[in-house]
Amino acid sequence: YGLSVWHSNMIIENNTFSDCGRRAVSLNLYLQMDNPADYRHISNVIIRNNAFLRGYHTTSLDLSTQMTAGDVIEDVYFYNNYVDDSEIAWAGKDEGSNQLFVQQGESRVDNIYIYSNIFVHATTRNILIEGGEDMFVWNNTIFGHNQNIDANPWGNVTLNGPQTIDYRNNIIYDNLVHARVRCNKRFKGQL
């Protein structure tokens, strides 16, 4: 990881993260906590004005709760960041990167704000959100997929099951022409 943290009242700003092997910013609660006194409550996290370049698995923020039902991550603000995977020359099918990833496991994820960012040339997805309670995706510019890879990009934005999603004023340019070409070759023009 570039940075592996889980703390409240944290700010990450004015950094450049490049070529991180797994995640640039890992905010993940993996360990099972059986004692309620050990439950974690992470809130008020600000990630702003950073550059995230050439990522693998997750290019920028990877936020995930896994095992403990009593854990909470809330009030996370990801804004004014630049996320760019255009310089990746090749990625195999297992080496693609979501540019930003949020996942709710057993714990609660709430009030995640993703706004005013620029996402350029993802190798899989620009934004992937799986679960969560209140997600806000506003005013982002999302510019297509990396044309240098032969992996199968999944699309620009995937929203799998957040309870409430406020998705507005985003600009998306999708350039997946090569996917259609591969599909047509596979089905021999039957489409």
XYZ file of C-alpha atoms in Angstrom:
191
model
C 0.000 0.000 0.000
C 0.995 3.590 -0.397
C -0.639 4.552 2.892
C -2.465 2.147 5.223
C -4.434 4.040 7.871
C -7.629 3.979 9.894
C -7.994 6.973 12.139
C -10.616 9.642 12.784
C -10.012 13.347 12.217
C -7.469 12.695 9.484
C -6.486 14.776 6.481
C -4.486 13.535 3.481
C -3.701 16.385 1.097
C -1.220 17.715 -1.476
C 0.476 14.342 -2.066
C 1.413 12.397 -5.179
C 0.873 8.629 -5.007
C 2.420 6.712 -7.883
C 2.798 3.011 -8.794
C 1.399 1.721 -5.497
C 1.367 -2.060 -5.595
C -2.109 -2.603 -4.150
C -3.754 0.622 -2.964
C -2.630 4.223 -2.695
C -4.764 4.946 0.403
C -6.037 1.872 2.236
C -8.772 2.582 4.787
C -9.708 -1.042 5.490
C -11.042 -2.689 8.640
C -10.146 -6.331 8.133
C -9.680 -7.826 11.575
C -12.573 -9.412 13.460
C -13.186 -7.656 16.790
C -15.166 -9.827 19.199
C -15.174 -7.456 22.165
C -17.515 -4.437 21.726
C -14.923 -2.309 23.527
C -12.623 -2.901 20.534
C -15.091 -1.835 17.841
C -13.692 0.918 15.615
C -15.494 4.133 14.711
C -13.637 6.093 12.041
C -15.064 9.473 11.026
C -14.098 12.849 9.615
C -11.542 11.741 7.015
C -10.585 14.259 4.322
C -8.634 13.239 1.209
C -8.149 16.248 -1.060
C -5.845 17.865 -3.605
C -3.819 14.705 -4.300
C -2.570 13.079 -7.499
C -2.941 9.299 -7.845
C -1.051 7.758 -10.769
C -0.598 4.262 -12.284
C -2.432 2.155 -9.714
C -2.979 -1.573 -9.417
C -6.060 -2.998 -7.666
C -7.162 0.464 -6.424
C -5.464 3.572 -7.755
C -6.638 5.996 -5.045
C -8.917 5.364 -2.042
C -9.785 1.777 -1.107
C -12.319 1.960 1.763
C -13.670 -1.317 3.056
C -15.242 -2.796 6.174
C -15.195 -6.539 6.480
C -15.705 -8.613 9.576
C -17.038 -6.749 12.627
C -20.689 -5.675 12.672
C -19.970 -3.002 15.292
C -17.370 -1.085 13.243
C -18.298 2.195 11.508
C -16.625 4.313 8.834
C -18.486 7.541 8.166
C -18.075 11.113 7.018
C -15.292 10.536 4.476
C -14.660 13.344 1.979
C -12.710 12.581 -1.227
C -12.507 15.726 -3.368
C -10.362 17.797 -5.746
C -8.172 14.782 -6.529
C -6.654 13.768 -9.860
C -6.635 10.019 -10.594
C -4.875 8.877 -13.793
C -4.028 5.395 -15.096
C -3.280 6.453 -18.676
C 0.440 5.616 -18.443
C -0.110 1.939 -17.659
C 1.199 0.098 -20.713
C -0.289 -3.336 -19.982
C -2.484 -5.004 -17.396
C -3.424 -8.656 -17.317
C -6.923 -9.793 -16.429
C -6.073 -9.836 -12.709
C -4.048 -6.631 -12.656
C -6.663 -4.031 -13.502
C -7.445 -1.208 -11.127
C -10.601 0.402 -9.871
C -9.659 4.016 -9.485
C -11.782 4.428 -6.325
C -13.387 1.602 -4.328
C -15.864 1.650 -1.414
C -17.217 -1.580 0.082
C -19.449 -2.230 3.058
C -19.003 -5.666 4.588
C -20.421 -6.538 8.004
C -19.735 -3.046 9.356
C -21.481 0.229 8.546
C -20.237 2.656 5.887
C -22.120 5.962 5.800
C -21.808 9.485 4.425
C -19.096 9.004 1.824
C -18.645 12.090 -0.371
C -16.844 11.776 -3.721
C -16.904 15.110 -5.522
C -15.035 17.459 -7.854
C -12.438 14.860 -8.845
C -10.945 14.011 -12.223
C -10.706 10.300 -13.092
C -8.702 9.494 -16.247
C -8.299 6.179 -18.138
C -9.215 3.462 -15.655
C -8.100 -0.092 -16.378
C -11.324 -1.564 -14.922
C -13.737 0.950 -13.328
C -13.364 4.614 -12.491
C -15.617 4.309 -9.407
C -16.908 1.107 -7.746
C -19.241 1.310 -4.737
C -20.538 -1.897 -3.143
C -23.070 -1.338 -0.381
C -23.066 1.465 2.138
C -25.786 3.708 3.470
C -25.499 7.275 2.127
C -23.186 7.803 -0.853
C -22.739 11.131 -2.624
C -21.054 11.267 -6.055
C -21.133 14.832 -7.374
C -19.426 17.000 -9.988
C -16.747 14.528 -11.074
C -15.171 14.373 -14.514
C -14.752 10.760 -15.602
C -12.698 10.310 -18.756
C -12.816 6.820 -20.169
C -10.559 3.825 -20.101
C -6.918 3.106 -20.795
C -6.548 1.999 -24.427
C -3.194 0.271 -23.826
C -4.624 -2.714 -21.976
C -6.184 -5.934 -23.173
C -8.103 -6.614 -19.954
C -11.878 -6.249 -19.908
C -12.876 -2.893 -18.423
C -16.147 -3.159 -16.539
C -17.487 0.321 -17.167
C -17.116 3.763 -15.752
C -19.191 3.768 -12.562
C -20.682 0.738 -10.795
C -23.070 1.231 -7.875
C -23.901 -2.144 -6.288
C -26.471 -1.774 -3.556
C -25.878 1.389 -1.572
C -29.028 2.176 0.388
C -29.046 5.791 -0.778
C -27.011 7.197 -3.652
C -27.021 10.851 -4.650
C -25.357 10.822 -8.084
C -25.478 14.158 -9.900
C -23.679 16.620 -12.162
C -20.972 14.167 -13.231
C -19.453 14.283 -16.721
C -18.633 10.895 -18.260
C -16.783 10.234 -21.492
C -16.645 6.531 -22.383
C -14.170 5.324 -25.014
C -14.638 1.541 -24.973
C -14.475 1.112 -28.758
C -11.976 -1.754 -28.529
C -14.422 -3.744 -26.364
C -16.962 -3.684 -29.191
C -14.320 -4.825 -31.658
C -13.360 -7.797 -29.434
C -17.027 -8.639 -28.914
C -17.739 -8.557 -32.649
C -14.772 -10.852 -33.336
C -15.968 -13.283 -30.686
C -19.513 -13.460 -32.057
C -18.387 -13.151 -35.692
C -20.526 -10.134 -36.460
C -23.783 -11.577 -35.089
C -24.443 -8.440 -33.025
